[in-house]
Coordinates of N, CA, C and O in Angstrom, one line a residue:
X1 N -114.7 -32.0 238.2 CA -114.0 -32.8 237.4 C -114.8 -33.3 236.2 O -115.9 -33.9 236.3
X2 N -114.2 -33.2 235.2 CA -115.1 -33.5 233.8 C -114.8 -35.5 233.7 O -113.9 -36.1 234.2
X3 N -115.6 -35.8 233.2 CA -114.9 -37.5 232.3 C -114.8 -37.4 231.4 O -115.4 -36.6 230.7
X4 N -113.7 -38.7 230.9 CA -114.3 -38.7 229.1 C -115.3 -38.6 228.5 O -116.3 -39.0 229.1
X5 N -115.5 -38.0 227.0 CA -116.4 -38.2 226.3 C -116.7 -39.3 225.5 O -115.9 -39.6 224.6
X6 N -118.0 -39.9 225.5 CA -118.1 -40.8 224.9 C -119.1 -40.6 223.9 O -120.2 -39.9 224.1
X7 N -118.7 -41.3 222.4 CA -119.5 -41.1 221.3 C -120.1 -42.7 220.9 O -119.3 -43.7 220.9
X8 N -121.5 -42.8 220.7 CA -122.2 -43.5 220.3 C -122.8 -43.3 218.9 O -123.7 -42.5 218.9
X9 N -122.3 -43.8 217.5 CA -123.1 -43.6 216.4 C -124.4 -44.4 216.4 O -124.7 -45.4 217.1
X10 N -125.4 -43.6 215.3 CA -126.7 -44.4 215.7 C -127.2 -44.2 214.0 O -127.5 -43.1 213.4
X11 N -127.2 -45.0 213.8 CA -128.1 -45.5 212.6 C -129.4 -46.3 212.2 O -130.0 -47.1 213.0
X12 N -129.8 -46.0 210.7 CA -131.3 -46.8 211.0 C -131.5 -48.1 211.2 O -132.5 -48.8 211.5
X13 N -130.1 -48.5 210.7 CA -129.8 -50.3 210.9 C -130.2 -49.9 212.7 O -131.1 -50.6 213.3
X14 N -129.7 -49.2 213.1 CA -129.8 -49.4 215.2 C -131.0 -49.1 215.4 O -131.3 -49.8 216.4
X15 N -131.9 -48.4 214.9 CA -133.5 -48.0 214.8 C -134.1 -49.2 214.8 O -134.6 -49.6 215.9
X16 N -134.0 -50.1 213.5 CA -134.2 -51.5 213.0 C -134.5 -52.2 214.0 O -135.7 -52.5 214.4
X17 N -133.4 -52.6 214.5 CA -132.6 -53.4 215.4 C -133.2 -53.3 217.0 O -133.7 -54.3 217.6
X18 N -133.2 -51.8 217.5 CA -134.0 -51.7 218.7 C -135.3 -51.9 219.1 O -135.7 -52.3 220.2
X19 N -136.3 -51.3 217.7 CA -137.6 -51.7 217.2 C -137.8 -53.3 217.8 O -138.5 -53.4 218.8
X20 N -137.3 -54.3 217.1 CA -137.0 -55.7 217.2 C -137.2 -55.8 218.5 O -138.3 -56.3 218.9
X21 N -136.4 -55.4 219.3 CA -135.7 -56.0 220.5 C -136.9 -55.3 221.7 O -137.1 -55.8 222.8
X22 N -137.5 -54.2 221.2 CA -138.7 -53.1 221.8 C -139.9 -53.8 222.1 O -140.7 -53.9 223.1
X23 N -139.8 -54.1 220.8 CA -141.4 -54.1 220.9 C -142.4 -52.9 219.8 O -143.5 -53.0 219.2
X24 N -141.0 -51.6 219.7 CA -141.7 -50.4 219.7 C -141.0 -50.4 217.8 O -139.9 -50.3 217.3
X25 N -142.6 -50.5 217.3 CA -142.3 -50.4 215.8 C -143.5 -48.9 215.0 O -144.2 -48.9 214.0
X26 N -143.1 -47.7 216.2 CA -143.6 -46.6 216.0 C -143.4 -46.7 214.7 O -142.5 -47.5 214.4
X27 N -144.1 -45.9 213.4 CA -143.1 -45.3 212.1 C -142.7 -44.2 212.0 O -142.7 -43.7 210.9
X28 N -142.2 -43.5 213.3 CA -141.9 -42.1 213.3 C -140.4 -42.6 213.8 O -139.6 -41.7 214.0
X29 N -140.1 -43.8 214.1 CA -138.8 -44.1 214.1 C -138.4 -45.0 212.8 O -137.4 -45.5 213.2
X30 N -138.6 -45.3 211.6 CA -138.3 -45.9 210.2 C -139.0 -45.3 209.0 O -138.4 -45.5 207.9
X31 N -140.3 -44.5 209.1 CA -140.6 -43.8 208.3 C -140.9 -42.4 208.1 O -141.8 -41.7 208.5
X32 N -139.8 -42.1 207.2 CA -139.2 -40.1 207.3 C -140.5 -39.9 206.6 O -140.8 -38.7 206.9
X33 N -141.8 -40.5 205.6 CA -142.6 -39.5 205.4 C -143.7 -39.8 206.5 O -144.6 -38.9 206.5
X34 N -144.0 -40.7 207.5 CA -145.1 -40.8 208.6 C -143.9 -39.9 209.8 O -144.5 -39.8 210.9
X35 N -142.6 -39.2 209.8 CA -142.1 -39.0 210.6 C -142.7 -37.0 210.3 O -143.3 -36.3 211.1
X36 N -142.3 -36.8 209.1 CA -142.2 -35.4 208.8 C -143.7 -35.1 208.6 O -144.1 -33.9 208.6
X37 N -144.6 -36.1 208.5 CA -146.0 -35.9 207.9 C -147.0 -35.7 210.0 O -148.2 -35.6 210.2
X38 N -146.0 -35.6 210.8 CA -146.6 -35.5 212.3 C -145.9 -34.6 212.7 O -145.7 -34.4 213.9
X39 N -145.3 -33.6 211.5 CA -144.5 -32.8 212.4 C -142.8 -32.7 212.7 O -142.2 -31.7 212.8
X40 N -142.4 -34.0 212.8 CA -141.0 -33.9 213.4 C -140.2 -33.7 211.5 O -140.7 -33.7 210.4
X41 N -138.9 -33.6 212.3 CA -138.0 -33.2 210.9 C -137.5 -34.0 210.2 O -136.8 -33.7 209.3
X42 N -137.9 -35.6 210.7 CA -137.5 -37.0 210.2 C -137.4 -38.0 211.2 O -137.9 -37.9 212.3
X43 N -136.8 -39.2 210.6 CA -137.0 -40.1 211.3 C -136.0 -40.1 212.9 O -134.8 -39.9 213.1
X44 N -136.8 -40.4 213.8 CA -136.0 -40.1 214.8 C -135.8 -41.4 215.9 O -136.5 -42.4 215.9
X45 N -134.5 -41.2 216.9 CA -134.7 -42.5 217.3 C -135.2 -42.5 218.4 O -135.3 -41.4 219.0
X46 N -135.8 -44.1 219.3 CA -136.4 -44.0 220.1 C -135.4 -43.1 221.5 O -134.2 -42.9 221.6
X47 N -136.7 -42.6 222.3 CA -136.0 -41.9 223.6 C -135.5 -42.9 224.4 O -134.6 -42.6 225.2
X48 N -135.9 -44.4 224.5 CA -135.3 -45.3 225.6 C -134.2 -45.6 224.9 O -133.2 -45.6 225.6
X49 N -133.9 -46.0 223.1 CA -132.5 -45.8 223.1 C -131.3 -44.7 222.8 O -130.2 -44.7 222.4
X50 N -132.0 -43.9 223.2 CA -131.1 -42.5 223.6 C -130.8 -43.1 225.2 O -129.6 -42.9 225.5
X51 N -131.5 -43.5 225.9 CA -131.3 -43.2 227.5 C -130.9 -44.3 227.6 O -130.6 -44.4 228.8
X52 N -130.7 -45.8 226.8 CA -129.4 -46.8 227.5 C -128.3 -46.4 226.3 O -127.4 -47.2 226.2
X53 N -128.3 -45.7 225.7 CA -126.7 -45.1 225.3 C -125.9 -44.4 226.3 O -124.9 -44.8 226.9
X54 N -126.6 -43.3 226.3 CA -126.3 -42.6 227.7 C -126.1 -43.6 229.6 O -125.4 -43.4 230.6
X55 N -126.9 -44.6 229.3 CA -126.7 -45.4 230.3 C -125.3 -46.4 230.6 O -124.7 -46.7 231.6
X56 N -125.1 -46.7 228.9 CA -123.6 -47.0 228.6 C -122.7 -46.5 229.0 O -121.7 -47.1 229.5
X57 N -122.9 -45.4 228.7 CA -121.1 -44.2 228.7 C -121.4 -44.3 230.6 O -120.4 -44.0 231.3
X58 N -122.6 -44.6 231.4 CA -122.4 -44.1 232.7 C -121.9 -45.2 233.2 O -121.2 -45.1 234.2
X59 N -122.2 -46.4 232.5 CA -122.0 -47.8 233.4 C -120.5 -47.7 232.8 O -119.7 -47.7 233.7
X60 N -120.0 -47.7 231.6 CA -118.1 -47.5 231.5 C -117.7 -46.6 232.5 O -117.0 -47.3 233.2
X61 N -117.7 -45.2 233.1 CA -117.6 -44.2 233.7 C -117.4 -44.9 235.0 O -116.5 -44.7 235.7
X62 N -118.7 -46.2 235.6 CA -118.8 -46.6 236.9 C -117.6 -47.9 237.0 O -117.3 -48.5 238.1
X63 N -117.2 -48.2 235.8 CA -116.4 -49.2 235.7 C -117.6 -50.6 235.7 O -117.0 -51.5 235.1
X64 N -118.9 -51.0 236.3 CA -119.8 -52.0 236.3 C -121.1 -51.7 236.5 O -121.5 -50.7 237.1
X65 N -121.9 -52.7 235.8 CA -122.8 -52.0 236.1 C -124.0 -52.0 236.8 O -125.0 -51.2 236.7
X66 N -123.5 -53.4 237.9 CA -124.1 -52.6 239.7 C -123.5 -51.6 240.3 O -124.0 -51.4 241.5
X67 N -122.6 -50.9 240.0 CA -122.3 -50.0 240.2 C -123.1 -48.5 240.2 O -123.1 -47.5 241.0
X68 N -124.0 -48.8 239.0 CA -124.9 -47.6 238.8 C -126.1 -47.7 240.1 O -126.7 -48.7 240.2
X69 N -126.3 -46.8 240.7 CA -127.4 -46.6 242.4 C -128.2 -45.6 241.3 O -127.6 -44.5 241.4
X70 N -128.8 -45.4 240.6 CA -129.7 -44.3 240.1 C -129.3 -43.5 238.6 O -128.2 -43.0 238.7
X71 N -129.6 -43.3 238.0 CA -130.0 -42.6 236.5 C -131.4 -42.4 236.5 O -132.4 -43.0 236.8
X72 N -131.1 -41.3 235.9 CA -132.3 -40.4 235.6 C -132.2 -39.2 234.1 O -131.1 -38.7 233.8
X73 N -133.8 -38.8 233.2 CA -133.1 -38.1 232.6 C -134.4 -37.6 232.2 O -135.3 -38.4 232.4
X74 N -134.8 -36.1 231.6 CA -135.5 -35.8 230.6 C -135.9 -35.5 229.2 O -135.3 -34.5 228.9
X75 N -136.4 -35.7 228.6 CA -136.5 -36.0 226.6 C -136.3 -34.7 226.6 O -137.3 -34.1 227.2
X76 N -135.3 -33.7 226.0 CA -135.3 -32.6 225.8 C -135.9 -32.5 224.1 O -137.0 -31.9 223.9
X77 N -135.1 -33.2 222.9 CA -134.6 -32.8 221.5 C -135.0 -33.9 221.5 O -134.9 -34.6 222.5
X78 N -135.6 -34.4 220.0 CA -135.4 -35.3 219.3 C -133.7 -35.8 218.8 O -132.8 -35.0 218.8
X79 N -133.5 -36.9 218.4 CA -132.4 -37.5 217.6 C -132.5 -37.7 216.7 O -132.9 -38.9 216.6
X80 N -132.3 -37.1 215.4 CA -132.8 -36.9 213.8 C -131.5 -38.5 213.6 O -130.3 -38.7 214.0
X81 N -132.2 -39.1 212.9 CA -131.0 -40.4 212.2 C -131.6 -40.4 211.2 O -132.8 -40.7 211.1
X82 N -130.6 -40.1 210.1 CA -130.4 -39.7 208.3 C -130.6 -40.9 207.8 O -130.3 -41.9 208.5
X83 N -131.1 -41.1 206.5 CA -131.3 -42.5 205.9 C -130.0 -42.5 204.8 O -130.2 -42.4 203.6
X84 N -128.5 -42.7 205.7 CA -127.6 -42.7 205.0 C -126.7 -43.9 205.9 O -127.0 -44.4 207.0
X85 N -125.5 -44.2 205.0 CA -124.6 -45.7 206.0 C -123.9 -44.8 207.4 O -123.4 -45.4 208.3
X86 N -124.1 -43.5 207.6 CA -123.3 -42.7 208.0 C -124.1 -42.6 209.9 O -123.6 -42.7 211.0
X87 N -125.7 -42.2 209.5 CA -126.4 -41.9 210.7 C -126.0 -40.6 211.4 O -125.6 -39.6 210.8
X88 N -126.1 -40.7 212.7 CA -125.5 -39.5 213.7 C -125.1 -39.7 214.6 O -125.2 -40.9 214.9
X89 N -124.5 -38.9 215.4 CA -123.6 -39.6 216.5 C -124.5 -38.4 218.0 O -125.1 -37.3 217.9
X90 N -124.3 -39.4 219.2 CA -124.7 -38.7 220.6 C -123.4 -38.7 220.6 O -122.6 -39.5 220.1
X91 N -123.0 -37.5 221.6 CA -122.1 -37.5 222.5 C -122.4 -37.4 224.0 O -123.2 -36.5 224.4
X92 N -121.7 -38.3 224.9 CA -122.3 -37.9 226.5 C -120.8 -37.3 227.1 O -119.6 -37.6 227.1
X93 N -121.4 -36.5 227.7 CA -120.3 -36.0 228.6 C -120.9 -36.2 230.3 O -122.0 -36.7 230.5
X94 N -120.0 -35.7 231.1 CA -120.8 -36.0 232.5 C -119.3 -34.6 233.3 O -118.3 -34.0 232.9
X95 N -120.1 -34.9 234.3 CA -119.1 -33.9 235.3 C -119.8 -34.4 236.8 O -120.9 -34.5 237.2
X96 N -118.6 -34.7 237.4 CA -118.6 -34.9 238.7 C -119.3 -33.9 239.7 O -118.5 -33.1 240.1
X97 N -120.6 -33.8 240.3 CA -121.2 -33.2 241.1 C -120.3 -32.6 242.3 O -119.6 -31.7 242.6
X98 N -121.0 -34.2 242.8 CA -120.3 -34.6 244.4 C -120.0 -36.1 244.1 O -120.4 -37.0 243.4
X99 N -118.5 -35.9 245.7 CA -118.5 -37.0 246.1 C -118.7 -37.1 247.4 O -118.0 -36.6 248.2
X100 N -120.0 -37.9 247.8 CA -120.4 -38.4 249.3 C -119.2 -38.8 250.5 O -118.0 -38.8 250.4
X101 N -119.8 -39.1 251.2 CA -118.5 -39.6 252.6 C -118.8 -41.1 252.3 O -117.9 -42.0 252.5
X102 N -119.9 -41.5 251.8 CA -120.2 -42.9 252.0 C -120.1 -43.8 250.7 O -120.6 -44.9 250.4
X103 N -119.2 -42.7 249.6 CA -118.9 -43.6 248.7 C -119.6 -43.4 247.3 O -119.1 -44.1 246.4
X104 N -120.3 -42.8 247.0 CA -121.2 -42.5 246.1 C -120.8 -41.3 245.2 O -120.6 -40.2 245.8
X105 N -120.6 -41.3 244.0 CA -120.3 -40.0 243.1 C -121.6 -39.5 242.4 O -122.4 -40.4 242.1
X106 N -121.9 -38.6 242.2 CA -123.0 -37.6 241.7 C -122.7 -37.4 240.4 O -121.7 -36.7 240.4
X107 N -123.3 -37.6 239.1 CA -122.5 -36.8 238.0 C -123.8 -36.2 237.5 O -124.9 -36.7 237.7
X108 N -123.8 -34.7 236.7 CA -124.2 -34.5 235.8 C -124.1 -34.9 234.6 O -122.9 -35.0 234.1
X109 N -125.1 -35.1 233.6 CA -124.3 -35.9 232.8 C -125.1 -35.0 231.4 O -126.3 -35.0 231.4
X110 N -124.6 -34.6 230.6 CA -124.9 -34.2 229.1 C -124.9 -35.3 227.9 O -124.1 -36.2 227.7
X111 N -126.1 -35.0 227.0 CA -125.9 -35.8 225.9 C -126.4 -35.0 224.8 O -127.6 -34.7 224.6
X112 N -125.5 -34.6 224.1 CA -125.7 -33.6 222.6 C -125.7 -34.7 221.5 O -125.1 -35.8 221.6
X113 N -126.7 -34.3 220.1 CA -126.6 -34.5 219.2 C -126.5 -33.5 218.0 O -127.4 -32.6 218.0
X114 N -125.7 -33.4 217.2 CA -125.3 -31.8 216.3 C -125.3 -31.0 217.5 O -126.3 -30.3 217.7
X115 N -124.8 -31.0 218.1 CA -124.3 -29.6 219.1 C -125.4 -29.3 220.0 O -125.3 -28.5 220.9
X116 N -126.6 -30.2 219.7 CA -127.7 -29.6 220.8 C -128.1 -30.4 221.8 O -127.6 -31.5 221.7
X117 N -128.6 -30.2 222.5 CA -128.5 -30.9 223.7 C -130.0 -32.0 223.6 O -131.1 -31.5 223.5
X118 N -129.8 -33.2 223.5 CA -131.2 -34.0 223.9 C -131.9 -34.7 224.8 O -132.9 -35.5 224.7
X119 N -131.0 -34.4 226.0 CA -131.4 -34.9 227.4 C -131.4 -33.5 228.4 O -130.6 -32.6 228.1
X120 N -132.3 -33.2 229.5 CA -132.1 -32.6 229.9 C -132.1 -33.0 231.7 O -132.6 -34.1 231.8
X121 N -131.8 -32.6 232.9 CA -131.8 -32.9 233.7 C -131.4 -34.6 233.8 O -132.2 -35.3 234.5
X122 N -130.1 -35.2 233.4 CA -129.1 -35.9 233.1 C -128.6 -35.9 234.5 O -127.7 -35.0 234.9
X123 N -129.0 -36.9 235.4 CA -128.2 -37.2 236.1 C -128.1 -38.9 236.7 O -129.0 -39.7 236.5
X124 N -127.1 -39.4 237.4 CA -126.9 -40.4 237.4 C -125.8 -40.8 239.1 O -125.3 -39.8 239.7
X125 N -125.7 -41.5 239.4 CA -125.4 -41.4 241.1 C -124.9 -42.9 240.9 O -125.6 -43.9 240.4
X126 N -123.5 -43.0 241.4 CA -122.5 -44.3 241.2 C -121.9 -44.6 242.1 O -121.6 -43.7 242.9
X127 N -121.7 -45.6 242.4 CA -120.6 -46.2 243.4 C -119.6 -46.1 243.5 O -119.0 -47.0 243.0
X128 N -118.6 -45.2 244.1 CA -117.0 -45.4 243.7 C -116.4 -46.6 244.0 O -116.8 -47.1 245.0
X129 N -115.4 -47.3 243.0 CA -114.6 -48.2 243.4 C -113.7 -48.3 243.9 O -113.1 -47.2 243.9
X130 N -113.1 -49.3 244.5 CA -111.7 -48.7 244.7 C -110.6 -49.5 244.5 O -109.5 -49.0 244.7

């Protein structure tokens, strides 16, 4: 069983913003020439807020969010965010593994940016409600 998909736009105002709230004022997340001058293709955003976006769409999916028993994930892809009002968007998808005897749903869970995938090994383990 697939779930909805959920889209998160991400801009450098949200780069800004998470920076703040981080701690983490890398310049490979605000500055595209300390970003491309290391290598990457631009300014990119952090991987912990890639992984509570994705933590989002799991905790709406669980309906709460003691609900969530486990998430997990791997940095596959960078998330390129453009220095325009527009940004980029994740999308998460998920798909129902298993469901336990004791209550618990298993999901696989996907998260693409431009069509490519930037999480890998995406998984997350929920409470069913009822």
């Amino acid at each position: 069983m697939e779930l909805s998909a959920k889209t998160f736009q991400v801009t450098r105002g949200d780069l800004v913003r998470y920076a703040g709230a981080s701690g983490d004022f890398n310049p490979i997340h605000w500055s595209d020439r300390f970003a491309t001058g290391v290598g990457l293709p631009g300014v990119i955003a952090h991987g912990m807020f890639t992984m509570a976006l994705v933590g989002r769409a799991i905790t709406e999916w669980a309906g709460s969010p003691d609900a969530v028993v486990e998430y997990g994930v791997r940095f596959t892809r960078p998330v390129v965010v453009p220095d325009d009002d527009r940004g980029t968007e994740i999308e998460v998808t998920a798909r129902v593994r298993e469901v336990t005897g004791d209550g618990l749903t298993r999901l696989d869970v996907t998260a693409t940016c431009g069509g490519e995938k930037v999480l890998s090994q995406a998984r997350a383990t929920i409470r069913t409600t009822s």
